[in-house]
Amino acid sequence: MTTPSRMPEPYGGQGSSANLADILERVLDKGIVIAGDIRINLLDIELLTIKLRLIVASVDKAKEMGIDWWESDPNLSSRARRDELTRENAELRERLARLEELEPGRAEKKEAP
Amino acid sequence: MTGLRYVYAVCRPFGTPLQSQLSGVAGDPPRALTHHGLVAVVSHVPERDFAEEPLHRHLEDLDWLTETARAHQGVIDALTTVTTPLPLRLGTVFRDDSGVRMMMEAREEDFQRTLDRLEGRVEWGVKVYAESEQRESARPAQKATSGRDYLRQRRMQTRSHEEMWQKAEHFSTRLHENLSAFAEDSRLHPPQNPALSKATGQNVLNAAYLVPRAHSEEFVELVDRTKGDAPGMRIELTGPWAAYSFAGEAT
């Protein structure tokens, strides 16, 4: 890439060889946030950058190394968040069923003519 | 038209055409979409990769993310040489041109205000690394001859480590003060993880400075001059970047 003479020469190997951490830091963390038609959960992006900061080479490599705690951490994994919601739902349904059992009169009244 | 619209940046109309060999995020050359007095720089991207579900999946894939981030930055970088772009965050996608126009219409005032503030400015990144490993390996590790000797060695090691930190902090603070005084604005970012940056040493300062393009050479010289000041400290300068760190809300 050529740089016009009015600009100083790029430092730190901008372009193809620029440090990945520098690029990700800017394109994921900085810049203007606009909600497009395709919704990206910004929370997910933030968590992703946290993950990137924590994980050595890639998620797969970390898994190979046995580092997969974020998968079960609802704060870090959307899957775990979903799992937690499913669990919470089941729990609430169970509680509701129990409450209905405690009030048999009300339930019967509805059904009986 | 087919495909979705990936938006890189918003800027004012610029006379110079973008480099023809520039390929955007999905290999589609970026084009200018003009609306009122503003230009959105967009690429056509396929639904199979950029619709909601595949995009989420891709973001978890470090290789895809790396490639996309580099392509995104490549376009922003090219724009920076011809105008002052307001870089959008990676992954800003609309269904069609009219979606992009509606967004520009709604945000027009914000964009104009930010463009006024950033016009002709670029961002420089400055990082300071304390090269601790070098210091430690310079001192030959001696085998402790007794318990007391071992404790003495431990104490000396801890002390030299503390001294190194104090020195690094002092140096970084002074450097940041000097550079901030020269720059129009500055931001301190969290230190980078060496695993991702592949840089040696401990990152003790990670800052961004907003500098008028015309004063960039002076800024670079100012940074260069401090380079020999402190042994054991490494200074890394990156840029010129688009004003990523300053494009958000004004301070």
mmCIF file of C-alpha atoms in Angstrom:
data_model
loop_
_atom_site.group_PDB
_atom_site.id
_atom_site.type_symbol
_atom_site.label_atom_id
_atom_site.label_comp_id
_atom_site.label_asym_id
_atom_site.label_seq_id
_atom_site.Cartn_x
_atom_site.Cartn_y
_atom_site.Cartn_z
ATOM 1 C CA MET A 1 0.000 0.000 0.000
ATOM 2 C CA THR A 2 1.430 3.381 -0.923
ATOM 3 C CA THR A 3 1.132 6.317 1.388
ATOM 4 C CA PRO A 4 0.769 9.801 -0.068
ATOM 5 C CA SER A 5 3.689 12.046 0.704
ATOM 6 C CA ARG A 6 1.619 14.300 2.940
ATOM 7 C CA MET A 7 1.277 11.480 5.438
ATOM 8 C CA PRO A 8 4.200 10.269 7.524
ATOM 9 C CA GLU A 9 5.261 6.718 6.776
ATOM 10 C CA PRO A 10 3.286 4.175 8.748
ATOM 11 C CA TYR A 11 4.932 2.869 11.877
ATOM 12 C CA GLY A 12 4.571 -0.502 13.458
ATOM 13 C CA GLY A 13 3.864 -2.315 10.211
ATOM 14 C CA GLN A 14 0.360 -1.058 9.507
ATOM 15 C CA GLY A 15 -1.459 -3.022 6.885
ATOM 16 C CA SER A 16 -1.070 -6.722 6.385
ATOM 17 C CA SER A 17 1.543 -7.243 9.073
ATOM 18 C CA ALA A 18 0.094 -5.010 11.793
ATOM 19 C CA ASN A 19 -0.108 -6.573 15.221
ATOM 20 C CA LEU A 20 -3.384 -8.491 15.502
ATOM 21 C CA ALA A 21 -3.921 -7.269 19.050
ATOM 22 C CA ASP A 22 -3.699 -3.642 17.847
ATOM 23 C CA ILE A 23 -6.177 -4.243 15.048
ATOM 24 C CA LEU A 24 -8.697 -6.184 17.138
ATOM 25 C CA GLU A 25 -8.429 -3.671 19.945
ATOM 26 C CA ARG A 26 -9.559 -0.978 17.533
ATOM 27 C CA VAL A 27 -12.073 -2.692 15.253
ATOM 28 C CA LEU A 28 -13.839 -4.538 18.090
ATOM 29 C CA ASP A 29 -13.481 -2.222 21.054
ATOM 30 C CA LYS A 30 -13.281 1.259 19.555
ATOM 31 C CA GLY A 31 -14.980 2.923 16.645
ATOM 32 C CA ILE A 32 -18.577 4.034 16.444
ATOM 33 C CA VAL A 33 -21.243 1.630 17.595
ATOM 34 C CA ILE A 34 -24.306 1.563 15.356
ATOM 35 C CA ALA A 35 -27.081 -0.985 15.583
ATOM 36 C CA GLY A 36 -27.362 -2.354 12.059
ATOM 37 C CA ASP A 37 -30.212 -4.440 10.658
ATOM 38 C CA ILE A 38 -28.181 -7.496 11.544
ATOM 39 C CA ARG A 39 -28.005 -7.438 15.294
ATOM 40 C CA ILE A 40 -24.787 -8.366 16.936
ATOM 41 C CA ASN A 41 -25.088 -8.574 20.642
ATOM 42 C CA LEU A 42 -22.503 -6.071 21.791
ATOM 43 C CA LEU A 43 -22.213 -7.937 25.036
ATOM 44 C CA ASP A 44 -21.089 -10.945 23.029
ATOM 45 C CA ILE A 45 -18.456 -8.844 21.283
ATOM 46 C CA GLU A 46 -17.161 -7.526 24.557
ATOM 47 C CA LEU A 47 -17.021 -11.010 25.970
ATOM 48 C CA LEU A 48 -15.277 -12.134 22.826
ATOM 49 C CA THR A 49 -12.523 -9.607 23.323
ATOM 50 C CA ILE A 50 -12.186 -10.684 26.921
ATOM 51 C CA LYS A 51 -11.887 -14.234 25.706
ATOM 52 C CA LEU A 52 -9.311 -13.178 23.145
ATOM 53 C CA ARG A 53 -7.334 -11.509 25.846
ATOM 54 C CA LEU A 54 -7.411 -14.639 27.922
ATOM 55 C CA ILE A 55 -6.968 -17.320 25.378
ATOM 56 C CA VAL A 56 -3.579 -18.080 23.965
ATOM 57 C CA ALA A 57 -4.002 -19.023 20.330
ATOM 58 C CA SER A 58 -7.537 -20.096 19.641
ATOM 59 C CA VAL A 59 -10.541 -21.490 21.373
ATOM 60 C CA ASP A 60 -9.747 -24.912 19.937
ATOM 61 C CA LYS A 61 -6.217 -24.837 21.225
ATOM 62 C CA ALA A 62 -7.410 -23.786 24.640
ATOM 63 C CA LYS A 63 -9.884 -26.665 24.599
ATOM 64 C CA GLU A 64 -7.066 -29.021 23.694
ATOM 65 C CA MET A 65 -5.229 -27.718 26.690
ATOM 66 C CA GLY A 66 -8.295 -28.392 28.791
ATOM 67 C CA ILE A 67 -9.167 -24.737 29.306
ATOM 68 C CA ASP A 68 -12.882 -24.519 28.718
ATOM 69 C CA TRP A 69 -14.263 -22.970 31.861
ATOM 70 C CA TRP A 70 -15.962 -20.136 29.933
ATOM 71 C CA GLU A 71 -18.265 -22.663 28.284
ATOM 72 C CA SER A 72 -20.042 -23.243 31.557
ATOM 73 C CA ASP A 73 -19.722 -19.678 32.814
ATOM 74 C CA PRO A 74 -22.998 -17.864 32.051
ATOM 75 C CA ASN A 75 -21.167 -14.546 32.078
ATOM 76 C CA LEU A 76 -18.893 -15.627 29.284
ATOM 77 C CA SER A 77 -20.796 -18.062 27.133
ATOM 78 C CA SER A 78 -24.083 -17.454 25.375
ATOM 79 C CA ARG A 79 -24.648 -21.209 25.318
ATOM 80 C CA ALA A 80 -24.218 -21.389 29.060
ATOM 81 C CA ARG A 81 -26.555 -18.414 29.375
ATOM 82 C CA ARG A 82 -29.144 -20.287 27.342
ATOM 83 C CA ASP A 83 -28.611 -23.392 29.441
ATOM 84 C CA GLU A 84 -29.072 -21.373 32.565
ATOM 85 C CA LEU A 85 -32.287 -19.869 31.202
ATOM 86 C CA THR A 86 -33.574 -23.342 30.345
ATOM 87 C CA ARG A 87 -32.741 -24.510 33.834
ATOM 88 C CA GLU A 88 -34.388 -21.472 35.389
ATOM 89 C CA ASN A 89 -37.472 -22.012 33.232
ATOM 90 C CA ALA A 90 -37.768 -25.624 34.314
ATOM 91 C CA GLU A 91 -37.377 -24.590 37.919
ATOM 92 C CA LEU A 92 -40.081 -21.946 37.626
ATOM 93 C CA ARG A 93 -42.437 -24.371 35.911
ATOM 94 C CA GLU A 94 -41.902 -26.843 38.711
ATOM 95 C CA ARG A 95 -42.604 -24.197 41.324
ATOM 96 C CA LEU A 96 -45.746 -23.148 39.500
ATOM 97 C CA ALA A 97 -46.934 -26.748 39.401
ATOM 98 C CA ARG A 98 -46.281 -27.057 43.128
ATOM 99 C CA LEU A 99 -48.219 -23.873 43.841
ATOM 100 C CA GLU A 100 -51.151 -25.127 41.801
ATOM 101 C CA GLU A 101 -51.099 -28.327 43.792
ATOM 102 C CA LEU A 102 -51.259 -26.298 46.993
ATOM 103 C CA GLU A 103 -54.444 -24.662 45.759
ATOM 104 C CA PRO A 104 -56.436 -27.595 44.528
ATOM 105 C CA GLY A 105 -59.722 -25.812 45.240
ATOM 106 C CA ARG A 106 -59.011 -23.114 42.704
ATOM 107 C CA ALA A 107 -57.963 -25.514 39.992
ATOM 108 C CA GLU A 108 -61.029 -27.754 40.586
ATOM 109 C CA LYS A 109 -63.411 -24.864 40.677
ATOM 110 C CA LYS A 110 -62.334 -23.914 37.203
ATOM 111 C CA GLU A 111 -62.920 -27.367 35.849
ATOM 112 C CA ALA A 112 -66.063 -28.271 37.773
ATOM 113 C CA PRO A 113 -69.306 -26.811 36.422
ATOM 114 C CA MET B 1 -29.671 -6.226 -5.497
ATOM 115 C CA THR B 2 -28.421 -9.285 -3.743
ATOM 116 C CA GLY B 3 -26.549 -9.511 -0.494
ATOM 117 C CA LEU B 4 -26.315 -7.411 2.619
ATOM 118 C CA ARG B 5 -24.457 -4.144 3.140
ATOM 119 C CA TYR B 6 -21.385 -4.067 5.353
ATOM 120 C CA VAL B 7 -20.533 -0.519 6.441
ATOM 121 C CA TYR B 8 -16.919 0.370 7.270
ATOM 122 C CA ALA B 9 -17.029 4.072 7.861
ATOM 123 C CA VAL B 10 -18.836 7.333 7.356
ATOM 124 C CA CYS B 11 -16.987 10.339 5.975
ATOM 125 C CA ARG B 12 -17.384 13.482 3.938
ATOM 126 C CA PRO B 13 -17.295 13.179 0.153
ATOM 127 C CA PHE B 14 -13.718 12.793 -1.054
ATOM 128 C CA GLY B 15 -12.506 13.482 -4.576
ATOM 129 C CA THR B 16 -9.874 10.752 -4.791
ATOM 130 C CA PRO B 17 -11.133 7.342 -5.880
ATOM 131 C CA LEU B 18 -10.379 4.418 -3.558
ATOM 132 C CA GLN B 19 -7.573 2.127 -4.636
ATOM 133 C CA SER B 20 -8.926 -0.271 -7.205
ATOM 134 C CA GLN B 21 -7.040 -3.258 -5.794
ATOM 135 C CA LEU B 22 -8.615 -2.763 -2.371
ATOM 136 C CA SER B 23 -10.715 -5.790 -1.486
ATOM 137 C CA GLY B 24 -13.207 -5.487 1.331
ATOM 138 C CA VAL B 25 -14.384 -7.949 3.950
ATOM 139 C CA ALA B 26 -15.914 -10.549 1.650
ATOM 140 C CA GLY B 27 -13.638 -9.758 -1.290
ATOM 141 C CA ASP B 28 -16.075 -7.151 -2.584
ATOM 142 C CA PRO B 29 -14.379 -3.814 -3.323
ATOM 143 C CA PRO B 30 -15.754 -1.080 -1.082
ATOM 144 C CA ARG B 31 -17.897 1.584 -2.720
ATOM 145 C CA ALA B 32 -19.190 4.967 -1.708
ATOM 146 C CA LEU B 33 -22.864 5.462 -0.898
ATOM 147 C CA THR B 34 -23.634 9.166 -0.810
ATOM 148 C CA HIS B 35 -26.513 10.539 1.212
ATOM 149 C CA HIS B 36 -26.943 14.290 1.687
ATOM 150 C CA GLY B 37 -23.480 15.586 2.552
ATOM 151 C CA LEU B 38 -22.135 12.288 3.825
ATOM 152 C CA VAL B 39 -20.616 9.150 2.351
ATOM 153 C CA ALA B 40 -20.932 5.653 3.772
ATOM 154 C CA VAL B 41 -18.266 3.252 2.561
ATOM 155 C CA VAL B 42 -19.933 -0.126 2.029
ATOM 156 C CA SER B 43 -19.340 -3.605 0.631
ATOM 157 C CA HIS B 44 -21.876 -6.119 -0.590
ATOM 158 C CA VAL B 45 -21.594 -9.203 1.599
ATOM 159 C CA PRO B 46 -23.332 -12.573 1.251
ATOM 160 C CA GLU B 47 -26.209 -13.506 3.563
ATOM 161 C CA ARG B 48 -24.725 -16.927 4.139
ATOM 162 C CA ASP B 49 -21.870 -15.328 6.103
ATOM 163 C CA PHE B 50 -23.303 -12.065 7.380
ATOM 164 C CA ALA B 51 -26.871 -12.812 8.377
ATOM 165 C CA GLU B 52 -27.411 -12.857 12.115
ATOM 166 C CA GLU B 53 -26.817 -16.514 12.846
ATOM 167 C CA PRO B 54 -23.718 -17.121 10.653
ATOM 168 C CA LEU B 55 -22.192 -13.836 11.768
ATOM 169 C CA HIS B 56 -22.465 -14.863 15.408
ATOM 170 C CA ARG B 57 -20.876 -18.182 14.592
ATOM 171 C CA HIS B 58 -18.065 -16.565 12.612
ATOM 172 C CA LEU B 59 -17.221 -14.139 15.393
ATOM 173 C CA GLU B 60 -16.247 -17.099 17.525
ATOM 174 C CA ASP B 61 -13.806 -18.265 14.870
ATOM 175 C CA LEU B 62 -10.487 -16.567 15.432
ATOM 176 C CA ASP B 63 -9.246 -17.187 11.888
ATOM 177 C CA TRP B 64 -12.369 -15.692 10.311
ATOM 178 C CA LEU B 65 -12.267 -12.829 12.763
ATOM 179 C CA THR B 66 -8.606 -12.133 11.999
ATOM 180 C CA GLU B 67 -9.200 -12.070 8.267
ATOM 181 C CA THR B 68 -12.288 -9.878 8.581
ATOM 182 C CA ALA B 69 -10.632 -7.518 11.043
ATOM 183 C CA ARG B 70 -7.647 -7.067 8.712
ATOM 184 C CA ALA B 71 -9.928 -6.449 5.718
ATOM 185 C CA HIS B 72 -11.972 -3.949 7.744
ATOM 186 C CA GLN B 73 -8.857 -2.153 8.923
ATOM 187 C CA GLY B 74 -7.414 -2.256 5.371
ATOM 188 C CA VAL B 75 -10.361 -0.236 4.049
ATOM 189 C CA ILE B 76 -10.259 2.207 6.978
ATOM 190 C CA ASP B 77 -6.517 2.586 6.433
ATOM 191 C CA ALA B 78 -6.985 3.376 2.737
ATOM 192 C CA LEU B 79 -9.661 5.932 3.630
ATOM 193 C CA THR B 80 -7.354 7.549 6.177
ATOM 194 C CA THR B 81 -4.902 8.431 3.414
ATOM 195 C CA VAL B 82 -7.543 10.386 1.452
ATOM 196 C CA THR B 83 -9.984 11.708 4.055
ATOM 197 C CA THR B 84 -10.996 11.616 7.728
ATOM 198 C CA PRO B 85 -13.149 8.516 8.200
ATOM 199 C CA LEU B 86 -15.348 7.775 11.202
ATOM 200 C CA PRO B 87 -14.665 4.069 11.630
ATOM 201 C CA LEU B 88 -17.647 1.919 12.608
ATOM 202 C CA ARG B 89 -17.253 -1.122 14.773
ATOM 203 C CA LEU B 90 -16.600 -4.395 12.982
ATOM 204 C CA GLY B 91 -19.752 -6.145 11.857
ATOM 205 C CA THR B 92 -22.129 -3.240 11.174
ATOM 206 C CA VAL B 93 -24.472 -4.798 8.606
ATOM 207 C CA PHE B 94 -27.668 -3.558 6.914
ATOM 208 C CA ARG B 95 -30.169 -5.346 4.677
ATOM 209 C CA ASP B 96 -29.894 -2.926 1.770
ATOM 210 C CA ASP B 97 -28.803 0.546 0.676
ATOM 211 C CA SER B 98 -31.966 2.152 1.997
ATOM 212 C CA GLY B 99 -31.220 0.793 5.478
ATOM 213 C CA VAL B 100 -27.824 2.460 5.337
ATOM 214 C CA ARG B 101 -29.409 5.712 4.130
ATOM 215 C CA MET B 102 -31.940 5.681 6.963
ATOM 216 C CA MET B 103 -29.143 5.230 9.481
ATOM 217 C CA MET B 104 -27.194 8.129 7.939
ATOM 218 C CA GLU B 105 -30.284 10.317 7.944
ATOM 219 C CA ALA B 106 -30.967 9.573 11.610
ATOM 220 C CA ARG B 107 -27.390 10.172 12.685
ATOM 221 C CA GLU B 108 -26.520 13.026 10.352
ATOM 222 C CA GLU B 109 -25.994 15.653 13.030
ATOM 223 C CA ASP B 110 -23.869 13.375 15.198
ATOM 224 C CA PHE B 111 -21.684 12.427 12.264
ATOM 225 C CA GLN B 112 -21.217 16.033 11.150
ATOM 226 C CA ARG B 113 -20.300 17.114 14.657
ATOM 227 C CA THR B 114 -17.785 14.305 15.130
ATOM 228 C CA LEU B 115 -16.323 14.920 11.684
ATOM 229 C CA ASP B 116 -15.852 18.600 12.561
ATOM 230 C CA ARG B 117 -14.007 17.564 15.697
ATOM 231 C CA LEU B 118 -11.765 14.989 14.014
ATOM 232 C CA GLU B 119 -11.211 16.596 10.610
ATOM 233 C CA GLY B 120 -7.560 16.323 9.613
ATOM 234 C CA ARG B 121 -6.562 14.390 12.740
ATOM 235 C CA VAL B 122 -5.050 10.944 13.030
ATOM 236 C CA GLU B 123 -4.448 8.593 15.925
ATOM 237 C CA TRP B 124 -1.036 7.368 17.036
ATOM 238 C CA GLY B 125 -0.620 4.405 19.333
ATOM 239 C CA VAL B 126 2.213 4.349 21.855
ATOM 240 C CA LYS B 127 3.034 1.354 23.985
ATOM 241 C CA VAL B 128 5.759 0.906 26.565
ATOM 242 C CA TYR B 129 7.120 -2.513 27.423
ATOM 243 C CA ALA B 130 9.293 -3.305 30.396
ATOM 244 C CA GLU B 131 11.763 -5.902 29.260
ATOM 245 C CA SER B 132 11.987 -7.807 32.508
ATOM 246 C CA GLU B 133 13.220 -11.083 31.060
ATOM 247 C CA GLN B 134 16.314 -9.412 29.726
ATOM 248 C CA ARG B 135 17.252 -8.100 33.148
ATOM 249 C CA GLU B 136 16.753 -11.386 34.818
ATOM 250 C CA SER B 137 18.717 -13.400 32.315
ATOM 251 C CA ALA B 138 21.533 -10.846 32.436
ATOM 252 C CA ARG B 139 22.147 -11.856 36.029
ATOM 253 C CA PRO B 140 23.463 -15.424 36.208
ATOM 254 C CA ALA B 141 21.305 -17.529 38.473
ATOM 255 C CA GLN B 142 23.432 -18.704 41.335
ATOM 256 C CA LYS B 143 22.682 -21.833 43.208
ATOM 257 C CA ALA B 144 21.954 -21.031 46.806
ATOM 258 C CA THR B 145 24.562 -22.517 49.131
ATOM 259 C CA SER B 146 22.404 -22.317 52.259
ATOM 260 C CA GLY B 147 18.937 -21.422 53.431
ATOM 261 C CA ARG B 148 20.075 -17.971 54.419
ATOM 262 C CA ASP B 149 21.753 -17.512 51.059
ATOM 263 C CA TYR B 150 18.556 -18.560 49.295
ATOM 264 C CA LEU B 151 16.492 -16.022 51.221
ATOM 265 C CA ARG B 152 19.024 -13.309 50.514
ATOM 266 C CA GLN B 153 18.858 -14.081 46.801
ATOM 267 C CA ARG B 154 15.054 -14.098 46.859
ATOM 268 C CA ARG B 155 15.021 -10.728 48.590
ATOM 269 C CA MET B 156 17.374 -9.233 46.038
ATOM 270 C CA GLN B 157 15.291 -10.601 43.183
ATOM 271 C CA THR B 158 12.080 -9.193 44.604
ATOM 272 C CA ARG B 159 13.726 -5.848 45.197
ATOM 273 C CA SER B 160 15.061 -5.596 41.663
ATOM 274 C CA HIS B 161 11.631 -6.574 40.348
ATOM 275 C CA GLU B 162 10.002 -3.812 42.392
ATOM 276 C CA GLU B 163 12.599 -1.334 41.216
ATOM 277 C CA MET B 164 11.898 -2.309 37.636
ATOM 278 C CA TRP B 165 8.168 -1.720 38.127
ATOM 279 C CA GLN B 166 8.706 1.619 39.781
ATOM 280 C CA LYS B 167 11.016 2.668 36.999
ATOM 281 C CA ALA B 168 8.563 1.514 34.333
ATOM 282 C CA GLU B 169 5.691 3.335 35.982
ATOM 283 C CA HIS B 170 7.671 6.515 36.436
ATOM 284 C CA PHE B 171 8.886 6.422 32.843
ATOM 285 C CA SER B 172 5.413 5.728 31.426
ATOM 286 C CA THR B 173 3.774 8.467 33.461
ATOM 287 C CA ARG B 174 6.302 11.032 32.320
ATOM 288 C CA LEU B 175 6.073 9.921 28.691
ATOM 289 C CA HIS B 176 2.273 10.054 28.768
ATOM 290 C CA GLU B 177 2.363 13.556 30.248
ATOM 291 C CA ASN B 178 4.722 14.777 27.544
ATOM 292 C CA LEU B 179 2.797 13.221 24.700
ATOM 293 C CA SER B 180 -0.579 14.348 26.061
ATOM 294 C CA ALA B 181 0.721 17.897 26.251
ATOM 295 C CA PHE B 182 1.590 17.753 22.567
ATOM 296 C CA ALA B 183 -1.510 15.879 21.389
ATOM 297 C CA GLU B 184 -5.029 17.319 21.214
ATOM 298 C CA ASP B 185 -6.499 14.426 23.123
ATOM 299 C CA SER B 186 -5.416 11.102 24.566
ATOM 300 C CA ARG B 187 -6.851 7.809 25.766
ATOM 301 C CA LEU B 188 -5.376 5.156 28.005
ATOM 302 C CA HIS B 189 -6.212 1.600 26.972
ATOM 303 C CA PRO B 190 -5.786 -1.566 29.020
ATOM 304 C CA PRO B 191 -2.400 -3.233 28.573
ATOM 305 C CA GLN B 192 -2.334 -5.874 25.868
ATOM 306 C CA ASN B 193 -2.029 -9.555 26.424
ATOM 307 C CA PRO B 194 1.371 -10.749 25.172
ATOM 308 C CA ALA B 195 -0.223 -13.971 23.907
ATOM 309 C CA LEU B 196 -2.191 -12.048 21.298
ATOM 310 C CA SER B 197 0.291 -9.309 20.482
ATOM 311 C CA LYS B 198 3.253 -11.689 20.502
ATOM 312 C CA ALA B 199 5.288 -8.848 21.977
ATOM 313 C CA THR B 200 8.010 -9.531 24.483
ATOM 314 C CA GLY B 201 8.153 -7.807 27.827
ATOM 315 C CA GLN B 202 5.357 -6.512 30.021
ATOM 316 C CA ASN B 203 3.047 -3.929 28.472
ATOM 317 C CA VAL B 204 2.971 -1.095 31.002
ATOM 318 C CA LEU B 205 1.508 1.714 28.881
ATOM 319 C CA ASN B 206 -0.987 1.395 26.042
ATOM 320 C CA ALA B 207 -2.166 4.820 24.947
ATOM 321 C CA ALA B 208 -3.671 6.556 21.923
ATOM 322 C CA TYR B 209 -3.047 10.181 20.965
ATOM 323 C CA LEU B 210 -5.084 12.393 18.662
ATOM 324 C CA VAL B 211 -2.722 14.471 16.564
ATOM 325 C CA PRO B 212 -3.355 16.831 13.625
ATOM 326 C CA ARG B 213 -2.012 15.236 10.485
ATOM 327 C CA ALA B 214 0.189 18.278 9.936
ATOM 328 C CA HIS B 215 1.890 17.780 13.312
ATOM 329 C CA SER B 216 2.346 14.044 12.966
ATOM 330 C CA GLU B 217 5.979 14.195 12.011
ATOM 331 C CA GLU B 218 6.776 16.252 15.087
ATOM 332 C CA PHE B 219 4.878 13.791 17.242
ATOM 333 C CA VAL B 220 6.832 10.883 15.794
ATOM 334 C CA GLU B 221 10.090 12.714 16.472
ATOM 335 C CA LEU B 222 9.003 13.418 20.027
ATOM 336 C CA VAL B 223 8.423 9.709 20.598
ATOM 337 C CA ASP B 224 11.668 8.786 18.846
ATOM 338 C CA ARG B 225 13.667 11.110 21.067
ATOM 339 C CA THR B 226 12.539 9.376 24.256
ATOM 340 C CA LYS B 227 13.516 5.963 22.959
ATOM 341 C CA GLY B 228 17.047 5.932 24.351
ATOM 342 C CA ASP B 229 15.997 7.503 27.674
ATOM 343 C CA ALA B 230 15.385 4.468 29.794
ATOM 344 C CA PRO B 231 17.280 1.222 29.478
ATOM 345 C CA GLY B 232 15.048 -1.822 29.836
ATOM 346 C CA MET B 233 12.039 0.034 28.408
ATOM 347 C CA ARG B 234 10.884 -0.531 24.866
ATOM 348 C CA ILE B 235 8.653 2.001 23.145
ATOM 349 C CA GLU B 236 6.431 0.957 20.293
ATOM 350 C CA LEU B 237 4.768 3.465 18.005
ATOM 351 C CA THR B 238 1.918 2.495 15.669
ATOM 352 C CA GLY B 239 0.001 4.599 13.210
ATOM 353 C CA PRO B 240 -1.237 6.716 11.688
ATOM 354 C CA TRP B 241 -4.587 5.114 12.466
ATOM 355 C CA ALA B 242 -8.027 6.517 11.780
ATOM 356 C CA ALA B 243 -9.188 8.173 14.990
ATOM 357 C CA TYR B 244 -10.730 4.927 16.306
ATOM 358 C CA SER B 245 -10.229 5.780 19.954
ATOM 359 C CA PHE B 246 -11.725 9.258 19.612
ATOM 360 C CA ALA B 247 -14.663 8.644 17.289
ATOM 361 C CA GLY B 248 -17.027 7.791 20.139
ATOM 362 C CA GLU B 249 -18.693 10.351 22.346
ATOM 363 C CA ALA B 250 -16.741 13.565 22.843
ATOM 364 C CA THR B 251 -15.096 14.192 26.183
#
